[in-house]
Every structure is written in C-alpha cells, then in structure tokens.
Coordinates of C-alpha atoms and ligand atoms in Angstrom, one line a residue:
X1 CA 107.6 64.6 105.7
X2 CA 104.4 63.4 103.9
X3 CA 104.8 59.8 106.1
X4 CA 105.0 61.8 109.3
X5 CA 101.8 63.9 109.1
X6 CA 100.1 60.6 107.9
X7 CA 101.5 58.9 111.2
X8 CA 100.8 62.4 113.3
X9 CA 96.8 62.6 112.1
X10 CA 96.5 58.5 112.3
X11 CA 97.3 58.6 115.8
X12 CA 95.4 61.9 116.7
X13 CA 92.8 60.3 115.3
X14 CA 92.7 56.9 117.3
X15 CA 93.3 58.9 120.3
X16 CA 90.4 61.0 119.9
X17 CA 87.6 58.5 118.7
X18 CA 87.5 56.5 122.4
X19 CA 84.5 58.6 123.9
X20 CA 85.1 62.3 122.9
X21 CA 82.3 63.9 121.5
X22 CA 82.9 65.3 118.0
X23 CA 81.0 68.5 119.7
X24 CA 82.8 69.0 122.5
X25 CA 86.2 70.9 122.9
X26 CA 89.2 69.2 123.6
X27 CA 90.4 69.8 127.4
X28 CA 93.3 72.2 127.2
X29 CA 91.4 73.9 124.4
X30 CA 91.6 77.5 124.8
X31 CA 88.3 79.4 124.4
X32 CA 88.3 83.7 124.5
X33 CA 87.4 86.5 122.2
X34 CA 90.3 89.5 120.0
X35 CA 90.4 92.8 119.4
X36 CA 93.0 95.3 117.8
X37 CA 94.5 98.4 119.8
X38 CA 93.4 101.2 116.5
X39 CA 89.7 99.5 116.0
X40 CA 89.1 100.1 119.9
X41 CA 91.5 102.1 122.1
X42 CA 91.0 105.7 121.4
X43 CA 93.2 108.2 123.2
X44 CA 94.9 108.5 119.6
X45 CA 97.0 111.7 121.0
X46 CA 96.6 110.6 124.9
X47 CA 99.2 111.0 127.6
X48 CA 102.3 111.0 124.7
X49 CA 101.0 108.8 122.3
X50 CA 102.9 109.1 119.1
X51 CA 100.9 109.2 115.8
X52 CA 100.2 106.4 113.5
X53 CA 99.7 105.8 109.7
X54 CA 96.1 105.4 110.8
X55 CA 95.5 108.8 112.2
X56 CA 96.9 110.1 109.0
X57 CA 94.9 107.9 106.9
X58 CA 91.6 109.0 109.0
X59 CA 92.6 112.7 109.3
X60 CA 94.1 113.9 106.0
X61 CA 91.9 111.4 104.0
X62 CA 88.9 110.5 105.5
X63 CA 87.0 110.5 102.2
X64 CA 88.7 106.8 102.0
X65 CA 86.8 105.4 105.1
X66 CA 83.1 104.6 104.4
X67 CA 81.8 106.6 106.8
X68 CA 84.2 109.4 106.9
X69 CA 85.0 108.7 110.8
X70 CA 88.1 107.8 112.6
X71 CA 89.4 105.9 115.8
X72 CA 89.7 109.2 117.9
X73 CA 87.7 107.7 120.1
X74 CA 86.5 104.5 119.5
X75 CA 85.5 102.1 121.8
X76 CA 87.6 104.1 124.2
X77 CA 88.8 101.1 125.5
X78 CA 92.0 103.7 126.5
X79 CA 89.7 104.4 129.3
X80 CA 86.6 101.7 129.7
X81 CA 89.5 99.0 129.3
X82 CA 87.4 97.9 132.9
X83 CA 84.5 97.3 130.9
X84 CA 85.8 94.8 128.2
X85 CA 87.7 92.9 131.3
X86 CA 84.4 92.8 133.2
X87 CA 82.5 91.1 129.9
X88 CA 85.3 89.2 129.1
X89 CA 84.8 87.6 132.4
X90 CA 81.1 87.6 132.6
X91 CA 81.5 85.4 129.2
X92 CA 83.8 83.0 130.8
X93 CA 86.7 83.8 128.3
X94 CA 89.7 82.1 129.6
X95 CA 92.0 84.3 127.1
X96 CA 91.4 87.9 125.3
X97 CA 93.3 88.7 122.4
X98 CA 94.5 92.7 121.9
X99 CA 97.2 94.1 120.4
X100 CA 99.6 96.5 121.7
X101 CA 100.3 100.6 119.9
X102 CA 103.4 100.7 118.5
X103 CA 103.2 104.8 118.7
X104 CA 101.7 104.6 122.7
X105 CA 105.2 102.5 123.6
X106 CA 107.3 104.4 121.2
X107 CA 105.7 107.4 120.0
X108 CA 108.4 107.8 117.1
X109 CA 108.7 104.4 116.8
X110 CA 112.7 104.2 117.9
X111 CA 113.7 102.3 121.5
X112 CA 115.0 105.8 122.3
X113 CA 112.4 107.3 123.8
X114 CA 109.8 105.3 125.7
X115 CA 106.3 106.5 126.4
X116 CA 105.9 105.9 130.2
X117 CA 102.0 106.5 130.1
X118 CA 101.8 103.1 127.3
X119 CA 103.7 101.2 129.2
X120 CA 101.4 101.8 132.7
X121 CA 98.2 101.5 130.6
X122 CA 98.9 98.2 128.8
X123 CA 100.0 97.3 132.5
X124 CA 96.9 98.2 134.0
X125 CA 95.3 96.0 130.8
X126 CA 97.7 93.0 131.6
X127 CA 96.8 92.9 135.2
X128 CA 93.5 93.9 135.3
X129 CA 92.8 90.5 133.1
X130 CA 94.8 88.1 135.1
X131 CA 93.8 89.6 138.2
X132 CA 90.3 88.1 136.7
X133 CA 92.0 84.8 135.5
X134 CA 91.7 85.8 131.8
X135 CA 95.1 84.9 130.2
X136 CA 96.4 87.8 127.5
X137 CA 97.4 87.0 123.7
X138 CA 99.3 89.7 122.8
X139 CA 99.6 91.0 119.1
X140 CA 103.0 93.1 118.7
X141 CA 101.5 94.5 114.9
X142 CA 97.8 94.9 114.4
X143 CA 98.8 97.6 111.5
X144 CA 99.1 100.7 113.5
X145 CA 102.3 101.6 112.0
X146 CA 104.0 104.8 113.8
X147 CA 104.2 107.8 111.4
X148 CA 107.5 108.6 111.5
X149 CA 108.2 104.8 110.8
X150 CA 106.2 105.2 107.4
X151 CA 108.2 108.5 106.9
X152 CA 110.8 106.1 106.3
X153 CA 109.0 104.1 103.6
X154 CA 107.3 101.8 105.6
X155 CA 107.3 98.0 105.7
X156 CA 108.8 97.6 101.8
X157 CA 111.9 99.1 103.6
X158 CA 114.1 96.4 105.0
X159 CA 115.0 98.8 107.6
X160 CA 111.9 98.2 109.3
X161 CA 112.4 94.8 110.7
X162 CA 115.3 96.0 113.1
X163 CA 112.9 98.6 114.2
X164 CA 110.1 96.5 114.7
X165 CA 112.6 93.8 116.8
X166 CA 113.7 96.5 119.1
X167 CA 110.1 97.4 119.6
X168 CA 109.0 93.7 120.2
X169 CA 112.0 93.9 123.0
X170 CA 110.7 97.0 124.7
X171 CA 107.6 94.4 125.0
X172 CA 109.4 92.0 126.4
X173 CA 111.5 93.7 128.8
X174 CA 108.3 95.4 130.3
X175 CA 105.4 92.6 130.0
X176 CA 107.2 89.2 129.3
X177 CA 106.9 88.6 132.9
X178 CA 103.1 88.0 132.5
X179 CA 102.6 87.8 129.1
X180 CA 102.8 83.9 127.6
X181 CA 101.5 84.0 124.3
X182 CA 102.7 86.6 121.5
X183 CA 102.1 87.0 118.2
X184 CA 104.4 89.2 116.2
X185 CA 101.9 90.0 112.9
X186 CA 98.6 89.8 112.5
X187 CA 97.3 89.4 108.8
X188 CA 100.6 90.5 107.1
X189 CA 98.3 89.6 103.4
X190 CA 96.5 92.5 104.1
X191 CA 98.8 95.3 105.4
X192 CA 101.2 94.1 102.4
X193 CA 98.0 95.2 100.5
X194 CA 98.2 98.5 102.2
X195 CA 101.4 99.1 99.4
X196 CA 99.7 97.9 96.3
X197 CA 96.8 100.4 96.2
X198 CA 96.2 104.5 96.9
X199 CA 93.1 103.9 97.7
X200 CA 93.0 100.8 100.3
X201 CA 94.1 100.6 104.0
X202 CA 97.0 102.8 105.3
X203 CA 99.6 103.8 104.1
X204 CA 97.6 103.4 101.2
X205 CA 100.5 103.6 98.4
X206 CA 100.7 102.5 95.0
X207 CA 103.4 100.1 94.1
X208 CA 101.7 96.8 93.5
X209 CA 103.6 93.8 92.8
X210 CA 106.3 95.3 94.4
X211 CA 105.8 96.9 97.4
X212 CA 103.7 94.2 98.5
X213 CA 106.5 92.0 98.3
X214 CA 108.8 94.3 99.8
X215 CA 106.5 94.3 102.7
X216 CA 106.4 90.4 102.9
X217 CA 110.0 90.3 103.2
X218 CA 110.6 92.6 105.4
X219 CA 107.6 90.8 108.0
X220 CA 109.5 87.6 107.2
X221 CA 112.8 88.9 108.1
X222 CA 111.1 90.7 111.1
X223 CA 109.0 87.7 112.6
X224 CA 112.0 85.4 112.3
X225 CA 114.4 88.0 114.3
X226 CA 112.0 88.6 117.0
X227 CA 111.5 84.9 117.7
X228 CA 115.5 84.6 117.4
X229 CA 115.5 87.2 119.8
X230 CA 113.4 86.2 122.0
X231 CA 114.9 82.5 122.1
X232 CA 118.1 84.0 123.0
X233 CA 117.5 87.0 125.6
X234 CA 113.6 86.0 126.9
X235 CA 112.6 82.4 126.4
X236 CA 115.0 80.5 129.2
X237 CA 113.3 83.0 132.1
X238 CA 109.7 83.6 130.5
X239 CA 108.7 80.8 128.6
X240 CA 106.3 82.3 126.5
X241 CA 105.2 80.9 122.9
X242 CA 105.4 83.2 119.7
X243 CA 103.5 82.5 116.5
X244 CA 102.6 84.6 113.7
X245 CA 98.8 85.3 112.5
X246 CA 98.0 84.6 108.8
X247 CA 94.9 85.2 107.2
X248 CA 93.5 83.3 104.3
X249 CA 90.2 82.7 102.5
X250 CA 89.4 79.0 100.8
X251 CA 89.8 78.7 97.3
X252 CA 87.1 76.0 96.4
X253 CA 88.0 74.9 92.9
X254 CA 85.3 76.4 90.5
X255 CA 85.3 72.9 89.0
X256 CA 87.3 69.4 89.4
X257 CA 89.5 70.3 86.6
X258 CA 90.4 74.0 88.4
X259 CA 92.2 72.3 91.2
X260 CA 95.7 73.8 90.2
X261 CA 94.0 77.3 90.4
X262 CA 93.1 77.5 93.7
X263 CA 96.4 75.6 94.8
X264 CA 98.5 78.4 93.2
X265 CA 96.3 80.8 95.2
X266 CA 96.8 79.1 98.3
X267 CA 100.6 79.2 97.4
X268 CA 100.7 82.8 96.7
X269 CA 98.3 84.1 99.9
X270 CA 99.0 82.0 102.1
X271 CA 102.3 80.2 101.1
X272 CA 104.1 83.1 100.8
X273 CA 104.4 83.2 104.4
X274 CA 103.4 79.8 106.1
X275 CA 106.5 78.2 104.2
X276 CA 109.3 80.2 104.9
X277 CA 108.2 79.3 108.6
X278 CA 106.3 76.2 108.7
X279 CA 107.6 74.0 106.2
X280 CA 111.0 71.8 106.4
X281 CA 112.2 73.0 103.5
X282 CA 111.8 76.8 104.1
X283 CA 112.2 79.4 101.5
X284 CA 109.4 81.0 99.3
X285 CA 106.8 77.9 97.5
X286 CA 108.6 77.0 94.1
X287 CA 105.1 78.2 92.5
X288 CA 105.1 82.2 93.1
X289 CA 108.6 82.3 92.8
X290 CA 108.7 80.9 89.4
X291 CA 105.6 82.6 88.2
X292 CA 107.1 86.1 89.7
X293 CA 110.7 85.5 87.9
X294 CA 108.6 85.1 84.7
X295 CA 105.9 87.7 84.6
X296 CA 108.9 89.8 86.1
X297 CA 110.9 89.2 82.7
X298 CA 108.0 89.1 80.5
X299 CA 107.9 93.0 81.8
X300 CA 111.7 93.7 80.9
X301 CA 112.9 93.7 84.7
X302 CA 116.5 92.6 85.3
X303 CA 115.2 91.5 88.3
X304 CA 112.7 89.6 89.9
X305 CA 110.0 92.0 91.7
X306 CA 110.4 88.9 94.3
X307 CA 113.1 89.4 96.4
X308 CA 114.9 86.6 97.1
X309 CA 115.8 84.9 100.5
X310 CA 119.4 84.3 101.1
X311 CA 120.5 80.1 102.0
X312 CA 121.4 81.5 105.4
X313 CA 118.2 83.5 105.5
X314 CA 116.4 80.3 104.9
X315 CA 118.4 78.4 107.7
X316 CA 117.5 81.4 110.5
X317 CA 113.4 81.7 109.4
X318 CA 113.0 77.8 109.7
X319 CA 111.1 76.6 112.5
X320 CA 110.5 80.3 114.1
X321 CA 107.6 79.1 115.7
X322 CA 105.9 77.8 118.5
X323 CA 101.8 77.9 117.1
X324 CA 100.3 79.4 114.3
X325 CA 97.9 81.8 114.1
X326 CA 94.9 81.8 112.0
X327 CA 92.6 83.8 110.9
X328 CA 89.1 83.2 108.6
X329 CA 86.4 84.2 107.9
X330 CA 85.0 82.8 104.1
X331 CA 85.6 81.2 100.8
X332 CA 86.6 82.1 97.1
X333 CA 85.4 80.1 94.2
X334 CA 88.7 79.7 91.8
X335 CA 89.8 79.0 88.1
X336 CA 92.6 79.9 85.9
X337 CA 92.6 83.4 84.6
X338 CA 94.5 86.3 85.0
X339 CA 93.1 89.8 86.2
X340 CA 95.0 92.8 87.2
X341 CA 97.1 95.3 86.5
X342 CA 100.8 94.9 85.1
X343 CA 102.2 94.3 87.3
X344 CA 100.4 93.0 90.2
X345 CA 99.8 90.1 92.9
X346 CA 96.7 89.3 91.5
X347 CA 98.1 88.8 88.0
X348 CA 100.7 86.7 89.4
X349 CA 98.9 84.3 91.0
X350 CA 96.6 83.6 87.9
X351 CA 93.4 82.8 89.6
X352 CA 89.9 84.5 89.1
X353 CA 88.0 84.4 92.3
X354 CA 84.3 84.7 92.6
X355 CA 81.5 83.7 95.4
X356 CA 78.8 81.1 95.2
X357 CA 75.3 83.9 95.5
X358 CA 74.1 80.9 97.3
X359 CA 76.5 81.6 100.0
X360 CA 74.7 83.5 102.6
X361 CA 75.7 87.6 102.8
X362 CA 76.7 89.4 105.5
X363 CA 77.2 93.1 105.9
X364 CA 81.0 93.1 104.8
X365 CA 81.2 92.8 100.7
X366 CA 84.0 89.9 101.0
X367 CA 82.5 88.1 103.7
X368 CA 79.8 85.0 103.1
X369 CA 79.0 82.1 105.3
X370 CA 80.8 79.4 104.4
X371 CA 81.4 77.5 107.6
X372 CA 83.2 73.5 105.7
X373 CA 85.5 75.6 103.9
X374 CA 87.2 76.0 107.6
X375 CA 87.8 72.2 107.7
X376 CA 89.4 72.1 104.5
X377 CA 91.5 75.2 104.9
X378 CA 92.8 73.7 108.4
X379 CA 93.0 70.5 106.5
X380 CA 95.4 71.9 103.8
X381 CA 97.5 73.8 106.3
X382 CA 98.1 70.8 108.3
X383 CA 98.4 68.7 105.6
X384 CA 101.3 71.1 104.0
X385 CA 103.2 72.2 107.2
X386 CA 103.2 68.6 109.0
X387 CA 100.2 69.1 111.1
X388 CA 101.8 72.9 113.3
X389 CA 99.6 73.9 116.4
X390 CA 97.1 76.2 115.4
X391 CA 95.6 78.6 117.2
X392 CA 92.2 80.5 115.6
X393 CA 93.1 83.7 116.4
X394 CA 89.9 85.6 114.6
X395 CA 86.5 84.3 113.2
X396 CA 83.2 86.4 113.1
X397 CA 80.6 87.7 111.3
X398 CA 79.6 91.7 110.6
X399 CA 76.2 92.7 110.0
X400 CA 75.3 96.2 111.0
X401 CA 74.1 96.3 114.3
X402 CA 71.6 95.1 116.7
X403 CA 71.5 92.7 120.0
X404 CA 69.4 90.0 118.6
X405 CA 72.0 89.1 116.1
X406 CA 70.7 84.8 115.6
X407 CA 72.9 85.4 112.1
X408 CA 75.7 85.6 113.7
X409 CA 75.0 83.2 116.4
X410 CA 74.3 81.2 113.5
X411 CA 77.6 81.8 112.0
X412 CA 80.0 80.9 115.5
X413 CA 78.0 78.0 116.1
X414 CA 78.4 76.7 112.3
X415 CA 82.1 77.3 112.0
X416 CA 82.8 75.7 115.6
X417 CA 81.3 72.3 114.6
X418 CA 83.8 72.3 111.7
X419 CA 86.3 73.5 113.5
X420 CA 85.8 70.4 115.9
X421 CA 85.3 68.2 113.2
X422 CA 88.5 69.1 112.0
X423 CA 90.1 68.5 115.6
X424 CA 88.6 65.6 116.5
X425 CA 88.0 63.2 113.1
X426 CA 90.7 65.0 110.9
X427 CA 93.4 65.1 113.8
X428 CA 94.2 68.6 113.3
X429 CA 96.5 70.6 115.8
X430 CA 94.2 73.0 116.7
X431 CA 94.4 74.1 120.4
X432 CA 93.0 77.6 120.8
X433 CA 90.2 80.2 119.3
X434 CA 89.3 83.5 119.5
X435 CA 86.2 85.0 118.4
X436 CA 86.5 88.3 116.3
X437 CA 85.4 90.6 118.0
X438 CA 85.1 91.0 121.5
X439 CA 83.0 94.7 120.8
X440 CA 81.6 96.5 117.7
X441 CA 84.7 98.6 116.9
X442 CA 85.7 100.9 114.3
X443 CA 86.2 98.4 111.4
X444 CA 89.0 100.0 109.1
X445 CA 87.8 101.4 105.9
X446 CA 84.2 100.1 107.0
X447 CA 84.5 103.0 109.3
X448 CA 81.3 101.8 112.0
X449 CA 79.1 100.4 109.1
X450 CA 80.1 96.9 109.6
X451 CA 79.7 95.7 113.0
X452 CA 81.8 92.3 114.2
X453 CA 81.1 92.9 118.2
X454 CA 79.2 90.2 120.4
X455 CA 79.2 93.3 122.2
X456 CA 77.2 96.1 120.9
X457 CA 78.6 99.6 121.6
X458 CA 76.9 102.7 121.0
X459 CA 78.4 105.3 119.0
X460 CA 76.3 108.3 119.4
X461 CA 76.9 107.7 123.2
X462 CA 80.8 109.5 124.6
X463 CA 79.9 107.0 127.3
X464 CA 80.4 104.5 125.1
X465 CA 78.3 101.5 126.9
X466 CA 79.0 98.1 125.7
X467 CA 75.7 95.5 125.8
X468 CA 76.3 92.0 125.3
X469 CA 74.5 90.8 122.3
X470 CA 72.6 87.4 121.6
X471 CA 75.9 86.1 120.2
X472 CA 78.2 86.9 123.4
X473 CA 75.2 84.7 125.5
X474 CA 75.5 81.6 122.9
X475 CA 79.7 82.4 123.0
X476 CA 79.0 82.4 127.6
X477 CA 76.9 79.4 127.4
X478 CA 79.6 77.8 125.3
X479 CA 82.6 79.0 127.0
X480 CA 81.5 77.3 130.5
X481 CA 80.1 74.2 129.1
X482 CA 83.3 73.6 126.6
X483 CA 80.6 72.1 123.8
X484 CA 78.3 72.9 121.2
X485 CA 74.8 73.3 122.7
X486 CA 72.6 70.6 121.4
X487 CA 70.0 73.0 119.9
X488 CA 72.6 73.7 116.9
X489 CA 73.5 70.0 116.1
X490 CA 71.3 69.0 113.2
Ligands
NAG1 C1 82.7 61.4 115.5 O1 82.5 61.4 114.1 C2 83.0 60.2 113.5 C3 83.0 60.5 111.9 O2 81.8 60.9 111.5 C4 82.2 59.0 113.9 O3 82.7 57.9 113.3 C5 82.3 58.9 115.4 O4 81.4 57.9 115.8 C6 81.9 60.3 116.1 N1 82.1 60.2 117.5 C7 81.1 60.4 118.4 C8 81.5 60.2 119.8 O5 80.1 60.8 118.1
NAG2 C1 65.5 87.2 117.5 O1 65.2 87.0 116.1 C2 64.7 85.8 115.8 C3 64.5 85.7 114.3 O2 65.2 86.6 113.6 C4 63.4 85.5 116.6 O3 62.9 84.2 116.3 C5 63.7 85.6 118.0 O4 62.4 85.5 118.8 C6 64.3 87.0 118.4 N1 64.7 87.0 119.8 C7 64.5 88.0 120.6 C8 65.0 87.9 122.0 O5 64.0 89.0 120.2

C-alpha cells in the first residue's frame, strides 16, 4: 500500500513537471462555486414542503441562532434560483454545487408520499444550469433532516440509513438522468455534533460520546448502501460518480515532540470516516477504537460507546467510492491533553487545540487564515488513503459584509496556490473545487452575522438582490483564464 502511493505521486509528479505551470490548473480541473438547500432556498412551508429539524431549531428556539433569524426566507433561491444560474454563468463556473431538501422530496421523509412541487423545482434548478452549460454537484444531506425523521431519534438511530437510501433513490429515479456527480453527506463531523450538545446545531441533543458515534455509524452504513445501490440499480445506465464530503481542520503539532497528538486527532475527525471508505483495510483507525474501548471501561460501561462494524460490514463499506469530497477552511495548533466532559469526543481523542493569534481572523470565531495547512492536510489524506481523487467541495472565508471584500480575495487566491502546489509538485489527486459560497446565505447558528458569499445579498430587501462582490470578479477572472493571476504570485 505505502509502495504504491510512493509509485502513484512519483509518477504524477514527473508527468506534471514538463512545462505546467505550478499556477495554473490542470486541464480537466473542474472550477465552480456550493451552496446548501436550508442556508439559501427559502419556501420553508412552500408548495408541500415538509418541515425540517431546522425550522424547529429556528422557530421553537431561536434564542440559539446569533441573530435570532431563520431560513424562512433566505436567499429565496426557491424562487430567484434564475439569479444564482445567471451569476454562476457570468463567473464562468463550469459546475455549482447545491444540495437537495430531504422534506421538499419527501415531506415526511418516507418514499410513500412524494412531493410533486420538489421534484419540478429541483428540475427547473437541474435544467436551468445545464441549459447554461453549468454541470450540477448534488449533495443528497446538507443537514436538513425531515422532522418526522428526527421524531424517530434521528441519525444515532440505525433506522435511519434505510430511510436515507430510499430517499437517495427517489433522487435517482427522478434526476439521475442529468445529474453526474453526487455526494451523499456533507460534513457528517459536524451534524454528528448536532447529538453531543443542547445547545449546538439541530437537533441539538445531548448525548455526547454516544450519540455522536451513533450518528457516525449510521452515515457510514448509509453512504455505503446508497453507493451499493446505486452500483446495482443506477450506475450501468447513468454513470454518475458518488463521493462523500468530509470536513477537517489541520492539526499542526504545537511542537516536534506533539506529533502523536495531532495524528490521533486526525484519526478521530477525520479517520473515523475516511477509513472505513478509503483505506484498504477498512474498518474504524485502531487508534479511536482502542482509546474509545478504554475510556468506555474506565467509565464502567459493558460496552464500548463505539459501536463496532461487523467483518461483513467492513467488506460492503470498502471501496464505496468514486472521489472524495473535501471540505476546509483552517488549522488547529495540537498537544496531548484531555478536555471535556465524561464522556465525550473531545476527551477521547486527547488533544488540546488552540490557534496561532498570528493567524489572521476572520468574522467566524473558528475560522483563521491558514492557507499551507491545505497542502499538508491534502498531503496526509493522500498519503493515508493511497492518493483517492479529491474533489474541494467548500473553501471560503466570512467576514460580515461588504463588496470590496480584498480579505477574502486574499484568502481564495492564497489557498489556490497551495492547493496547486499540492497538485502539481506533491502529485496529489485533486481534480475539482468549489468555492464556499456562491451567495451570503443564512449561515447556521451565525444566523446572517457571518457572511461567506462572493455574492452579496441584501437582507433588509424581500427582493433579495444578489451583487457580485470583489471576490466573485478575482473567482470570474480566474475561472476563464484556469490560473492564478500574476498580481498574487509573490
Ligand atoms: C514548480 O515548482 C517546483 C518546486 O518548487 C519547481 O522545481 C518547478 O520548476 C516549478 N515549475 C514551474 C514550471 O515553475
Ligand atoms: C478595496 O479596499 C482596498 C483596501 O482595503 C483598497 O486598496 C481598494 O482601493 C478598494 N477598492 C475599491 C474598488 O474600493
């Protein structure tokens, strides 16, 4: 395994030094911009929509978002979905990344009963972008759980992941046609998070270090069925390509003798999903499994909090995927230590996390500008999973507002070049990026404080305009001349 990713990134490498310039994307490099159906659609009770655990979250506790608002509303993109194809196209994008309502498909989240109106408006989405040579990415989970689906328990019951697969078919069945690229989860670190804490993201429950882990295996279970699935009823006719997106922030070890720190962290974040998938072996990392079984005892449970994977379990998630997915944004510092609650993740993984001050801020509290750490991060994963395709499905910067945004220009131009350093003299896999966001949008529990849009959109207007900002000019310029412009390169 180890011999073959040295062979794989010798050869990339070779291949790329004759004449490419370590600024310029690769041809076949796939250049566009994301968003998520609850941060922009609106039309939360439109035309049979179902409700999700995000209208509850916003409605019955709104004191939890920083701003007290909701997605009601939105971008409205339910509506001005014209509008984001139009500056999609005016940027050049050749893909846009959205994600698709679980509760506007199936407003009760069963195959039963199939929302008509969902199915003609992610149509009229679908279309409208290929009609302008824009290519869609398609998220099946962006977090918007359906009610009645949480009702249930939510993700930490198993239950879930034949739901979610006979959701993912409806999909299918009714865009498959047209749609190449899918990606079952986005970020599954955070919504697992969503069950460790009563006063985080929705569903907002409070069964850390269990929950959370629920969730995980039940996403696991879930990813791997739908690409089964799809393999056996889809793939021969449609010949699309499913991934998975995972999230991660760098661990940078505090100090050279903290190295085993930030590995462990990488193990338990990021690990805790990419190997069941990516690696040959399959199953959970040795490390959090280990670490879980012992803290788990330490606690006087006859059983691990970590549920195990069965041998045939293994065997069936192994390989279930085409690309994968990335998403990043910034870097940790880490040492040993523990911190949290008994139990919890965090006290599991046995690393204390801090940020360098020197790091510049932005206007999200976890977010600082950290553009090498994106090397090394897409180093590691290609280094652990034998060099996978990877797609960049989100990177961006928030700061709150404004169209002269040379921050955040700063930022996309900064990560790029690492990004194509990584490509070209690291010979990592990476074919395809996305820049988060395509429009200021209603950023979770940030409410609209935080603003991630290359296009501005103004709240205070029903109208909703979108304006493209400084950033979505640099992201244009870039797009049609598939290169970093020289007035960034140092
Ligand atoms: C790309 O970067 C590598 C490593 O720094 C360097 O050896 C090579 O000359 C660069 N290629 C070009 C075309 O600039
Ligand atoms: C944007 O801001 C930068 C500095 O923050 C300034 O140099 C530049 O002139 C501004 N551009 C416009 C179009 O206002």
């Amino acid at each position: 395994m180890k011999f073959q990713t040295v062979c794989i990134v010798v050869i990339v490498t070779i291949g790329f030094a004759a004449g490419h310039d370590n600024t310029t994307f690769p041809d076949g490099f796939l250049l566009g911009a994301a968003t998520a159906s609850y941060q922009i659609e609106g039309g939360w009770n439109a035309d049979g929509k179902g409700v999700n655990i995000w209208d509850t979250l916003t409605h019955e506790r709104s004191i939890y978002v920083e701003d007290k608002y909701n997605g009601d509303l939105a971008d409205d993109s339910y509506n001005l979905y014209m509008e984001d194809v139009k500056h999609l196209k005016n940027m050049g994008a050749q893909l846009y990344r959205f994600s698709i309502s679980w509760a506007r498909i199936l407003p009760e989240g069963h195959d039963y009963k199939i929302n008509e109106a969902g199915i003609d408006y992610y149509n009229r989405l679908i279309n409208a972008l290929l009609d302008n040579g824009i290519e869609p990415i398609v998220t099946i989970y962006h977090w918007d759980l359906p009610q009645k689906l949480q009702d249930l328990g939510g993700w930490p019951n198993i239950v879930l992941a034949t739901y979610n697969e006979n959701y993912a078919r409806v999909l299918f069945k009714n865009f498959g046609d047209r749609v190449k690229l899918w990606i079952t989860f986005n970020e599954p670190r955070t919504f697992m998070a969503a069950y460790a804490s009563d006063t985080g993201m929705a569903p907002s429950i409070n069964t850390p270090g269990i929950g959370d882990y629920l969730t995980s295996r039940t996403v696991l279970t879930a990813h791997a069925n739908i690409y089964r699935m799809y393999e056996r009823e889809f793939k021969q006719q449609q010949k699309g390509k499913i991934g998975i997106s995972l999230w991660n922030v760098w661990c940078e070890p505090i100090s050279t003798n903290q190295v085993d720190a930030c590995e462990r962290y990488q193990q338990f974040h990021l690990g805790l999903r990419a190997h069941p998938i990516f690696s040959e072996s399959g199953n959970y990392p040795s490390v959090p499994v280990k670490r879980v079984d012992h803290n788990s005892r330490a606690e006087g449970l006859t059983s691990s909090r970590l549920p195990k994977i069965t041998p045939e379990e293994v065997n069936c998630r192994t390989g279930t995927y085409d690309f994968l997915g990335f998403n990043f944004y910034t870097s940790n510092l880490g040492k040993r230590g523990v911190t949290g609650g008994i139990p919890s993740k965090g006290r599991d993984t046995g690393a204390i996390l801090s940020q360098d001050a020197e790091w510049p801020e932005s206007a999200s509290s976890w977010l600082r500008v950290v553009p090498w750490a994106l090397r090394k991060q897409l180093n590691w994963i290609a280094n652990a999973y034998g060099n996978p395709p990877i797609f960049v499905t989100e990177n961006g910067y928030s700061d709150y507002g404004g169209l002269n945004d040379t921050s955040r220009v700063l930022y996309y131009s900064e990560y790029m070049k690492e990004m194509l350093k990584a490509i070209h003299i690291d010979g990592v896999n990476v074919f395809g990026y996305t820049a988060w966001s395509l429009l200021d949008n209603f950023e979770w529990l940030a409410g609209y404080t935080e603003r991630f849009g290359v296009c501005d959109v103004d709240f205070d207007d029903p109208n909703r305009p979108r304006i493209p900002k400084e950033s979505a000019k640099v992201l244009t310029e870039i797009f049609n001349t598939r290169k970093i412009p020289e007035r960034f390169l140092d």
